[in-house]
Coordinates of C-alpha atoms and ligand atoms in Angstrom, one line a residue:
X1 CA -20.7 13.2 95.3
X2 CA -19.0 11.5 92.4
X3 CA -17.1 14.2 90.3
X4 CA -18.7 14.7 86.9
X5 CA -15.8 13.1 84.9
X6 CA -15.8 9.8 86.9
X7 CA -19.2 8.8 85.5
X8 CA -19.5 11.0 82.4
X9 CA -20.3 9.6 78.9
X10 CA -18.4 11.6 76.3
X11 CA -19.1 11.5 72.6
X12 CA -16.2 11.7 70.2
X13 CA -16.6 14.1 67.3
X14 CA -14.3 13.6 64.4
X15 CA -14.6 17.0 62.8
X16 CA -13.8 16.0 59.2
X17 CA -16.7 13.5 59.2
X18 CA -19.4 14.8 61.5
X19 CA -21.2 17.6 59.6
X20 CA -20.3 19.9 56.8
X21 CA -21.8 23.4 56.8
X22 CA -20.3 24.9 53.6
X23 CA -20.5 22.0 51.1
X24 CA -16.8 21.6 50.6
X25 CA -17.1 17.9 51.5
X26 CA -15.2 18.3 54.7
X27 CA -16.9 18.6 58.1
X28 CA -16.3 21.8 60.0
X29 CA -16.9 23.6 63.3
X30 CA -20.1 25.3 62.3
X31 CA -21.3 21.9 61.1
X32 CA -20.7 20.5 64.6
X33 CA -22.4 23.5 66.3
X34 CA -25.5 23.0 64.1
X35 CA -25.8 19.4 65.2
X36 CA -25.2 19.8 69.0
X37 CA -28.9 19.4 69.8
X38 CA -28.7 15.9 68.4
X39 CA -25.8 15.2 70.7
X40 CA -27.6 16.6 73.7
X41 CA -30.7 14.5 72.8
X42 CA -28.6 11.4 72.7
X43 CA -28.1 11.8 76.4
X44 CA -24.4 12.2 76.7
X45 CA -22.6 14.5 79.1
X46 CA -20.1 16.1 76.7
X47 CA -18.0 15.9 73.6
X48 CA -14.4 15.3 72.7
X49 CA -13.5 17.0 69.5
X50 CA -10.5 15.5 67.5
X51 CA -8.0 18.1 66.2
X52 CA -9.2 21.2 64.3
X53 CA -6.0 23.2 64.4
X54 CA -3.9 24.6 61.6
X55 CA -2.5 21.6 59.8
X56 CA -1.3 20.3 56.4
X57 CA -3.5 17.3 57.2
X58 CA -1.0 14.6 56.5
X59 CA -2.4 12.7 59.5
X60 CA -5.9 14.2 59.4
X61 CA -5.0 17.0 61.7
X62 CA -2.9 15.0 64.2
X63 CA 0.0 16.9 62.6
X64 CA -0.4 20.4 64.1
X65 CA 1.3 23.4 62.5
X66 CA -0.1 25.9 65.0
X67 CA -1.8 24.8 68.2
X68 CA -3.6 28.1 68.7
X69 CA -5.2 28.5 65.3
X70 CA -8.2 26.8 63.8
X71 CA -7.5 25.4 60.3
X72 CA -9.5 27.4 57.7
X73 CA -11.0 24.1 56.4
X74 CA -12.7 23.8 59.8
X75 CA -13.6 27.4 60.4
X76 CA -12.2 30.2 62.6
X77 CA -11.5 31.0 66.2
X78 CA -14.9 32.6 66.3
X79 CA -16.4 29.3 65.2
X80 CA -14.6 27.5 68.0
X81 CA -15.9 30.0 70.5
X82 CA -19.4 29.6 69.1
X83 CA -19.2 25.8 69.4
X84 CA -18.1 26.1 73.0
X85 CA -20.8 28.6 73.8
X86 CA -23.6 26.5 72.3
X87 CA -22.3 23.3 73.9
X88 CA -22.3 24.9 77.3
X89 CA -25.8 26.3 76.8
X90 CA -26.9 22.7 76.1
X91 CA -25.1 21.5 79.3
X92 CA -22.4 19.7 77.3
X93 CA -18.8 19.6 78.4
X94 CA -16.2 20.1 75.7
X95 CA -12.8 18.4 75.5
X96 CA -10.4 19.3 72.8
X97 CA -7.5 17.2 71.5
X98 CA -3.9 18.0 72.5
X99 CA -1.1 16.6 70.4
X100 CA 2.1 17.0 72.4
X101 CA 4.3 14.2 71.2
X102 CA 5.0 15.7 67.8
X103 CA 4.3 18.8 65.7
X104 CA 3.7 19.0 62.0
X105 CA 6.9 19.5 60.0
X106 CA 5.3 22.8 59.0
X107 CA 5.3 24.0 62.6
X108 CA 7.4 27.2 62.9
X109 CA 9.7 25.4 65.3
X110 CA 10.6 22.6 62.9
X111 CA 11.0 25.0 60.0
X112 CA 13.4 26.9 62.2
X113 CA 15.2 23.7 63.2
X114 CA 15.7 22.8 59.5
X115 CA 17.1 26.2 58.7
X116 CA 19.4 26.6 61.7
X117 CA 21.5 23.5 61.1
X118 CA 23.2 20.8 63.3
X119 CA 24.0 21.7 66.9
X120 CA 21.6 24.7 67.0
X121 CA 19.3 25.5 69.8
X122 CA 16.4 25.3 67.3
X123 CA 17.2 21.6 66.7
X124 CA 17.4 20.8 70.4
X125 CA 13.6 21.1 70.6
X126 CA 13.3 17.9 68.5
X127 CA 15.4 14.7 68.3
X128 CA 18.0 15.4 65.7
X129 CA 21.0 13.0 65.5
X130 CA 23.8 12.2 63.2
X131 CA 23.4 9.0 61.2
X132 CA 25.5 5.9 61.6
X133 CA 27.9 4.3 59.1
X134 CA 29.9 5.9 56.4
X135 CA 28.9 9.5 55.9
X136 CA 26.1 9.1 58.4
X137 CA 24.0 7.4 55.8
X138 CA 22.3 5.0 58.1
X139 CA 19.6 6.0 60.7
X140 CA 20.8 6.6 64.3
X141 CA 18.9 3.5 65.5
X142 CA 16.5 0.8 64.3
X143 CA 13.3 2.4 65.7
X144 CA 10.3 2.0 63.4
X145 CA 7.5 4.3 62.7
X146 CA 4.1 3.2 64.0
X147 CA 2.8 3.9 60.6
X148 CA 5.4 1.7 58.9
X149 CA 8.9 2.3 57.7
X150 CA 11.9 3.7 59.6
X151 CA 11.3 6.1 62.5
X152 CA 14.0 8.4 61.2
X153 CA 14.2 10.7 58.2
X154 CA 17.4 12.4 56.9
X155 CA 17.3 16.1 56.2
X156 CA 19.1 18.2 53.6
X157 CA 21.1 20.8 55.4
X158 CA 20.8 24.5 54.5
X159 CA 24.0 24.2 52.5
X160 CA 22.5 21.5 50.3
X161 CA 24.4 18.5 51.7
X162 CA 22.7 15.4 53.2
X163 CA 22.6 15.9 56.9
X164 CA 21.2 14.8 60.2
X165 CA 18.3 12.6 60.9
X166 CA 15.2 13.4 62.9
X167 CA 12.9 11.1 64.9
X168 CA 9.3 10.6 64.0
X169 CA 7.3 7.8 65.7
X170 CA 4.5 8.5 63.2
X171 CA 4.5 10.1 59.8
X172 CA 7.6 11.7 58.3
X173 CA 5.8 15.0 58.6
X174 CA 5.3 14.5 62.4
X175 CA 8.7 15.1 64.0
X176 CA 8.8 14.1 67.7
X177 CA 9.4 16.9 70.2
X178 CA 12.2 16.6 72.7
X179 CA 10.4 16.7 76.1
X180 CA 13.6 17.1 78.0
X181 CA 13.7 20.7 76.7
X182 CA 12.3 23.3 79.0
X183 CA 10.9 25.4 76.2
X184 CA 8.8 22.4 75.0
X185 CA 7.4 22.0 78.5
X186 CA 6.7 25.8 78.9
X187 CA 5.1 26.0 75.5
X188 CA 2.6 23.2 76.2
X189 CA 1.6 24.7 79.5
X190 CA 0.9 27.9 77.6
X191 CA -1.2 26.0 75.0
X192 CA -3.2 24.4 77.7
X193 CA -3.8 27.9 79.2
X194 CA -4.8 29.2 75.9
X195 CA -7.7 26.7 75.5
X196 CA -8.6 26.7 79.1
X197 CA -9.0 30.5 78.9
X198 CA -11.3 30.0 75.9
X199 CA -13.5 27.8 78.1
X200 CA -12.7 24.2 77.3
X201 CA -13.5 21.6 80.0
X202 CA -10.5 19.4 79.3
X203 CA -8.2 17.7 76.9
X204 CA -7.8 14.3 75.4
X205 CA -4.0 13.8 75.2
X206 CA -2.7 12.1 72.1
X207 CA -0.1 9.3 72.6
X208 CA 0.3 10.3 76.2
X209 CA 2.7 7.4 76.8
X210 CA 5.3 8.6 74.1
X211 CA 6.5 12.0 75.2
X212 CA 9.6 10.8 77.1
X213 CA 12.1 8.5 75.5
X214 CA 14.7 6.4 77.3
X215 CA 18.0 8.3 77.6
X216 CA 20.4 7.8 74.7
X217 CA 17.6 6.4 72.5
X218 CA 18.8 2.8 72.9
X219 CA 18.3 0.4 70.0
X220 CA 15.2 -1.7 70.0
X221 CA 13.3 -4.1 67.7
X222 CA 9.5 -4.1 67.9
X223 CA 8.1 -7.0 70.0
X224 CA 5.9 -9.4 68.1
X225 CA 2.1 -9.0 68.8
X226 CA 0.7 -11.4 71.4
X227 CA -3.0 -12.1 72.3
X228 CA -4.8 -10.8 75.3
X229 CA -7.0 -13.5 76.9
X230 CA -8.4 -14.5 80.2
X231 CA -5.6 -17.1 80.4
X232 CA -3.2 -14.2 80.8
X233 CA -1.7 -11.3 79.1
X234 CA 1.2 -12.6 77.1
X235 CA 2.2 -9.2 75.7
X236 CA 5.5 -7.8 76.9
X237 CA 5.0 -4.7 79.1
X238 CA 4.9 -1.6 77.0
X239 CA 7.6 0.2 78.9
X240 CA 10.2 -2.3 77.8
X241 CA 10.3 -0.4 74.6
X242 CA 12.4 2.7 75.0
X243 CA 9.9 5.0 73.2
X244 CA 6.8 4.0 75.2
X245 CA 5.5 4.5 78.8
X246 CA 8.8 5.8 80.3
X247 CA 8.5 6.8 83.9
X248 CA 9.4 10.4 83.0
X249 CA 6.0 11.2 81.5
X250 CA 4.3 11.3 84.9
X251 CA 6.0 14.5 86.1
X252 CA 4.7 16.2 83.0
X253 CA 1.1 15.2 83.8
X254 CA 1.5 16.3 87.4
X255 CA 2.5 19.8 86.2
X256 CA -0.5 19.9 83.8
X257 CA -2.9 18.7 86.6
X258 CA -1.7 21.4 88.9
X259 CA -2.4 24.0 86.1
X260 CA -5.9 22.6 85.5
X261 CA -6.7 22.4 89.2
X262 CA -5.8 26.1 89.5
X263 CA -8.9 26.8 87.4
X264 CA -11.1 25.5 90.3
X265 CA -14.5 23.7 90.1
X266 CA -16.0 22.2 88.2
X267 CA -12.9 20.3 87.3
X268 CA -11.2 20.7 83.9
X269 CA -9.9 17.3 83.0
X270 CA -7.2 15.3 81.2
X271 CA -7.8 12.0 79.4
X272 CA -4.8 9.9 78.4
X273 CA -4.6 8.1 75.1
X274 CA -2.1 5.6 76.4
X275 CA -1.9 2.2 74.8
X276 CA -0.1 0.8 77.8
X277 CA -0.2 -2.6 79.4
X278 CA -0.3 -4.3 81.8
X279 CA -2.9 -2.3 83.6
X280 CA -0.6 -2.0 86.6
X281 CA 1.4 0.5 84.5
X282 CA -1.7 2.1 82.8
X283 CA -3.1 2.9 86.1
X284 CA -0.2 5.2 87.0
X285 CA -1.6 7.8 84.6
X286 CA -4.6 8.3 86.7
X287 CA -3.1 8.6 90.2
X288 CA -4.8 11.4 92.1
X289 CA -2.3 14.1 91.0
X290 CA -2.1 13.2 87.4
X291 CA -4.8 12.6 84.7
X292 CA -8.5 12.1 85.4
X293 CA -9.1 9.5 82.8
X294 CA -7.2 7.0 80.7
X295 CA -8.9 4.9 78.0
X296 CA -9.4 1.3 78.9
X297 CA -8.0 0.0 75.6
X298 CA -7.7 -3.5 77.0
X299 CA -11.5 -3.6 77.0
X300 CA -11.6 -2.6 73.4
X301 CA -9.0 -5.2 72.5
X302 CA -10.7 -8.1 74.4
X303 CA -12.2 -10.9 72.2
X304 CA -15.9 -11.3 72.3
X305 CA -15.8 -14.1 74.9
X306 CA -17.4 -14.0 78.2
X307 CA -14.5 -15.3 80.3
X308 CA -12.1 -12.9 78.7
X309 CA -14.4 -9.9 79.1
X310 CA -15.2 -10.7 82.7
X311 CA -11.5 -11.0 83.5
X312 CA -10.5 -7.8 81.8
X313 CA -13.3 -5.8 83.4
X314 CA -12.5 -7.2 86.9
X315 CA -8.8 -6.6 86.5
X316 CA -9.2 -3.0 85.2
X317 CA -11.7 -2.1 87.9
X318 CA -9.5 -3.6 90.6
X319 CA -6.3 -2.0 89.5
X320 CA -7.8 1.5 89.0
X321 CA -9.6 1.3 92.4
X322 CA -6.2 0.8 94.0
X323 CA -5.2 4.3 92.9
X324 CA -8.7 5.7 93.7
X325 CA -9.7 6.0 90.0
X326 CA -12.6 4.6 88.0
X327 CA -12.1 3.1 84.5
X328 CA -12.8 5.0 81.3
X329 CA -14.5 2.4 79.0
X330 CA -14.2 2.6 75.3
X331 CA -15.1 0.3 72.3
X332 CA -14.3 2.5 69.4
X333 CA -12.6 5.6 68.0
X334 CA -11.2 7.0 64.7
X335 CA -8.2 4.6 64.8
X336 CA -9.9 1.2 65.0
X337 CA -12.3 -0.8 62.8
X338 CA -15.9 0.1 63.9
X339 CA -17.5 -2.2 66.5
X340 CA -20.2 -3.4 64.1
X341 CA -17.5 -4.7 61.7
X342 CA -14.9 -5.7 64.2
X343 CA -17.2 -7.9 66.3
X344 CA -18.4 -9.6 63.1
X345 CA -15.0 -11.2 62.7
X346 CA -14.3 -14.6 64.2
X347 CA -13.8 -14.0 68.0
X348 CA -10.1 -13.9 68.8
X349 CA -8.9 -12.9 65.4
X350 CA -6.2 -10.2 65.6
X351 CA -7.6 -6.6 65.3
X352 CA -6.9 -5.6 61.7
X353 CA -5.7 -2.1 60.8
X354 CA -8.5 -1.6 58.3
X355 CA -10.8 -4.0 56.4
X356 CA -11.3 -3.9 52.6
X357 CA -12.4 -5.8 49.5
X358 CA -9.2 -8.0 49.6
X359 CA -8.9 -8.6 53.3
X360 CA -8.3 -12.2 54.3
X361 CA -11.1 -11.9 56.9
X362 CA -14.6 -10.5 56.1
X363 CA -17.0 -9.5 58.9
X364 CA -20.5 -11.0 59.1
X365 CA -22.5 -7.7 59.2
X366 CA -25.6 -9.1 61.0
X367 CA -23.5 -10.8 63.7
X368 CA -21.3 -7.7 64.0
X369 CA -24.2 -5.4 64.5
X370 CA -25.9 -7.7 67.0
X371 CA -22.7 -8.0 69.0
X372 CA -22.0 -4.3 68.8
X373 CA -25.4 -3.5 70.3
X374 CA -24.8 -6.1 73.1
X375 CA -21.3 -4.7 73.7
X376 CA -22.6 -1.1 74.0
X377 CA -25.3 -2.4 76.4
X378 CA -22.6 -4.0 78.5
X379 CA -20.2 -1.0 78.4
X380 CA -22.8 1.6 79.4
X381 CA -23.7 -0.6 82.4
X382 CA -20.2 -0.4 83.7
X383 CA -19.5 2.1 86.5
X384 CA -16.9 4.7 85.4
X385 CA -16.7 7.0 82.5
X386 CA -17.3 5.9 78.8
X387 CA -16.5 7.3 75.4
X388 CA -18.7 6.8 72.3
X389 CA -17.3 7.4 68.8
X390 CA -19.6 9.2 66.5
X391 CA -21.7 6.9 64.4
X392 CA -21.5 3.9 66.8
X393 CA -25.0 5.0 68.0
X394 CA -26.2 4.3 64.5
X395 CA -24.6 0.9 64.3
X396 CA -22.4 2.0 61.4
X397 CA -20.1 -0.6 60.0
X398 CA -16.7 0.4 58.4
X399 CA -16.7 1.2 54.7
X400 CA -15.5 -2.2 53.5
X401 CA -15.3 -1.4 49.8
X402 CA -13.3 1.8 49.8
X403 CA -11.4 2.1 46.5
X404 CA -7.6 2.2 47.0
X405 CA -7.3 5.5 45.2
X406 CA -9.3 7.4 47.8
X407 CA -7.4 6.2 50.8
X408 CA -5.8 9.0 52.8
X409 CA -4.4 7.4 55.9
X410 CA -0.6 7.6 55.8
X411 CA -0.5 4.1 57.1
X412 CA -1.6 2.8 53.6
X413 CA 1.4 4.4 51.9
X414 CA 4.0 3.9 54.6
X415 CA 3.3 0.2 55.0
X416 CA 3.5 -0.2 51.2
X417 CA -0.2 -1.2 51.2
X418 CA 0.3 -4.0 53.6
X419 CA -2.1 -2.3 56.0
X420 CA -5.2 -0.6 54.7
X421 CA -5.3 1.9 57.5
X422 CA -8.1 3.8 59.2
X423 CA -10.1 5.4 56.5
X424 CA -12.9 2.9 56.7
X425 CA -14.0 4.0 60.2
X426 CA -13.7 7.8 59.3
X427 CA -16.4 8.0 56.6
X428 CA -18.8 11.1 56.9
X429 CA -21.9 10.4 58.9
X430 CA -25.3 9.8 57.4
X431 CA -28.0 12.2 58.7
X432 CA -30.7 11.9 56.1
X433 CA -31.4 8.7 54.1
X434 CA -32.3 10.3 50.8
X435 CA -30.4 13.6 50.7
X436 CA -27.2 14.4 48.8
X437 CA -24.1 13.3 50.9
X438 CA -26.8 11.6 53.1
X439 CA -27.3 15.0 54.8
X440 CA -23.7 15.3 55.8
X441 CA -23.6 18.7 54.1
X442 CA -25.5 20.8 51.6
X443 CA -23.6 19.4 48.6
X444 CA -22.9 15.9 47.1
X445 CA -19.3 16.2 48.2
X446 CA -17.8 14.0 50.9
X447 CA -14.0 13.7 51.5
X448 CA -14.4 9.9 51.6
X449 CA -17.3 8.1 49.8
X450 CA -20.1 6.8 51.9
X451 CA -21.1 3.1 51.4
X452 CA -24.7 2.5 50.1
X453 CA -25.7 0.7 53.4
X454 CA -25.3 4.0 55.3
X455 CA -28.6 5.4 53.7
X456 CA -30.8 3.0 55.8
X457 CA -28.7 3.7 58.9
X458 CA -29.1 7.5 58.7
X459 CA -30.2 9.4 61.7
X460 CA -33.7 10.3 60.2
X461 CA -34.2 6.6 59.5
X462 CA -33.6 5.6 63.1
X463 CA -34.9 8.4 65.2
X464 CA -38.2 7.4 66.9
X465 CA -38.1 3.9 65.3
X466 CA -38.5 1.2 68.0
X467 CA -35.7 -1.2 67.9
X468 CA -33.2 1.0 66.1
X469 CA -29.7 1.2 67.3
X470 CA -30.1 5.0 67.9
X471 CA -33.1 4.4 70.1
X472 CA -31.2 1.6 72.0
X473 CA -28.4 4.1 72.8
X474 CA -30.8 6.8 73.8
X475 CA -32.7 4.4 76.2
X476 CA -29.4 3.1 77.7
X477 CA -28.1 6.7 78.3
X478 CA -31.4 7.8 79.8
X479 CA -31.5 4.8 82.2
X480 CA -27.8 5.2 83.0
X481 CA -28.5 8.7 84.1
X482 CA -31.7 7.9 86.0
X483 CA -30.2 5.1 87.9
X484 CA -26.8 6.6 88.5
X485 CA -25.2 3.6 86.9
X486 CA -21.9 5.4 86.3
X487 CA -21.3 5.5 90.0
X488 CA -23.1 2.4 91.1
X489 CA -21.6 -0.4 93.1
X490 CA -21.0 -3.5 91.0
X491 CA -21.0 -7.1 92.1
X492 CA -20.7 -10.1 89.9
X493 CA -23.8 -12.3 89.8
X494 CA -23.0 -16.0 89.9
X495 CA -24.9 -19.0 88.7
X496 CA -25.2 -18.0 85.0
X497 CA -22.5 -20.3 83.7
X498 CA -19.2 -19.5 82.0
X499 CA -20.6 -18.0 78.8
X500 CA -22.7 -15.2 80.5
X501 CA -21.6 -11.9 82.0
X502 CA -23.9 -10.8 84.8
X503 CA -23.5 -8.0 87.2
X504 CA -25.7 -6.5 89.9
X505 CA -25.6 -2.6 90.1
X506 CA -26.6 -0.8 93.2
X507 CA -27.2 2.7 92.0
X508 CA -29.3 5.7 93.0
X509 CA -32.7 4.0 92.6
X510 CA -32.8 0.4 93.5
X511 CA -30.8 -2.6 92.2
X512 CA -30.3 -3.3 88.5
X513 CA -28.8 -6.2 86.8
X514 CA -27.0 -6.4 83.4
X515 CA -26.9 -9.8 81.8
X516 CA -25.0 -10.5 78.6
X517 CA -25.3 -13.8 76.9
X518 CA -22.3 -14.9 74.8
X519 CA -23.3 -18.6 74.9
X520 CA -25.2 -20.7 72.4
X521 CA -28.5 -21.2 74.3
X522 CA -31.0 -18.7 75.7
X523 CA -30.6 -17.5 79.3
X524 CA -33.4 -17.3 81.9
X525 CA -33.6 -13.9 83.4
X526 CA -33.7 -13.3 87.2
X527 CA -37.1 -14.2 88.6
X528 CA -39.4 -11.2 89.4
X529 CA -37.2 -8.8 87.6
X530 CA -38.5 -6.2 85.2
X531 CA -36.9 -5.8 81.8
X532 CA -35.7 -2.2 81.2
X533 CA -33.9 -2.6 77.9
X534 CA -32.5 -5.3 75.7
X535 CA -30.1 -5.0 72.8
X536 CA -32.3 -7.3 70.8
X537 CA -35.7 -8.9 71.5
X538 CA -36.0 -11.8 74.0
X539 CA -37.0 -15.1 72.5
X540 CA -39.6 -17.1 74.4
X541 CA -38.9 -15.0 77.5
X542 CA -35.2 -15.9 77.3
X543 CA -32.1 -13.8 76.5
X544 CA -30.8 -15.1 73.2
X545 CA -27.2 -15.5 72.1
X546 CA -25.2 -12.2 71.7
X547 CA -27.8 -10.2 73.5
X548 CA -27.5 -8.0 76.6
X549 CA -30.3 -6.7 78.9
X550 CA -30.7 -4.4 81.8
X551 CA -33.2 -5.4 84.5
X552 CA -34.7 -3.9 87.6
X553 CA -34.3 -6.5 90.3
X554 CA -37.2 -7.3 92.6
X555 CA -36.1 -6.4 96.1
X556 CA -36.5 -9.0 98.8
X557 CA -39.6 -8.1 100.9
Ligands
NOJ601 C1 -3.3 8.8 68.0 C2 -4.4 9.4 67.2 O1 -5.6 9.0 67.7 C3 -4.2 8.9 65.8 O2 -5.2 9.2 64.9 C4 -2.9 9.6 65.3 O3 -2.6 9.1 64.0 C5 -1.7 9.2 66.2 N1 -2.1 9.3 67.6 C6 -0.6 10.2 66.0 O4 -0.9 11.5 66.4
MG602 MG1 -16.9 22.1 55.3

């Protein structure tokens, strides 16, 4: 029997933008609970809910001020319990988000560290250092923040003088914790226990590759970006950077795994958000005594080219199998341009951090949606687990015309507007085509404006409509379950040429094939096979460009 998490499809809910119950324009936990039937009807196995904890919301809740409290904007602890109860009634697993690399600067620990001064035990739970140069006016090293600008900020000491510096790999309001400190380790085990005892089925672990830093915090300049192609991965290994993928993280995850295992069956799970390469390093996170899943971000980052995709899929599967794990496929989340926009860019162009009216590249929306549908049809055919980001099942594009004044991602400010940031993929969902806030909530208010094209893509416009993206996803998820695709044996089908991806899947009921055409001309489907689903209609019996299909293969007599 395959354990549930090895073949599960999990649906990512971004609470701010899923559904608003009280009309304040911000999604909330009662909003999620009220829409869980929709999630169940989609045919997924569970949900991952992005952070809903007490937070000043400088990074949309990834800046946690109290890991055991629900932020009032999202509801109450009782609302979290109600969400869990309803999800479990519907047979859905629930993963919550754990943010262990940093706290909010409003967390009690950081406030205590500021008040206690240099050399205090309170400061030892973070990375405080004296500055360099005259009067310590220069940061301790050249590390940069992922969001732009220096990775260090200087504090004013309790006596009013300019003082030490603290490390923050993300926003200034997200100080990095010092994971060498035993209190930090003990505290997070306790936070895990708190949510496990409330009944959660697991955790998605934020920047799981960042917790441990190289001793002495040695200096480092960011490596230039390099492409990922079938010809080879030219990117320098992540762990050469002293803040990423250090070996010390693994013992932390082993201790968490032991705790989760102590809760018995069915397993409670850990899923790593670790942007780590090459896959020979990424696979270490899913060794049998560590995490259960780790997002296959290489798949998300691979250009829409058959040879590149084939190579990455094969390489990932092979590497993970060597540690007894299955891949966790993903195409989209709240940090990247949505698939329907991203795949509308010229194949191989670097993945932009946001798209807007003045971007140098503009997606072709028709092409993007067509490829997004084919990409989902490919991904859901791959054995292993998969994550879907809310709204992908509607084929939503990014909001490409967001006015600058409404942008909220700290990336926008910290890069001095060089990068637009992630607001475009975080826009509130459309549920009803002709309702205020497109049915997101009972009022007109939405924390980010919705683009006009979302009306026609609303759930009520797609449900039951043949050919809609929503019905495509529902069909794929139904077939995936029926045929046990998530735990099927996959073999590559040859003879289709270089521009086609074709696999045979031996699952629970017979043999299936998935064929994806990325070439210019139509592809003949295997003789005697029955078409189960296609991402777009066949043309003259052939699979056209940028289309994927699942087929039931005729068995030899
Ligand atoms: C990854 C999260 O997905 C992202 O939204 C967040 O900004 C960073 N980690 C920092 O927590
Ligand atoms: Mg609300």
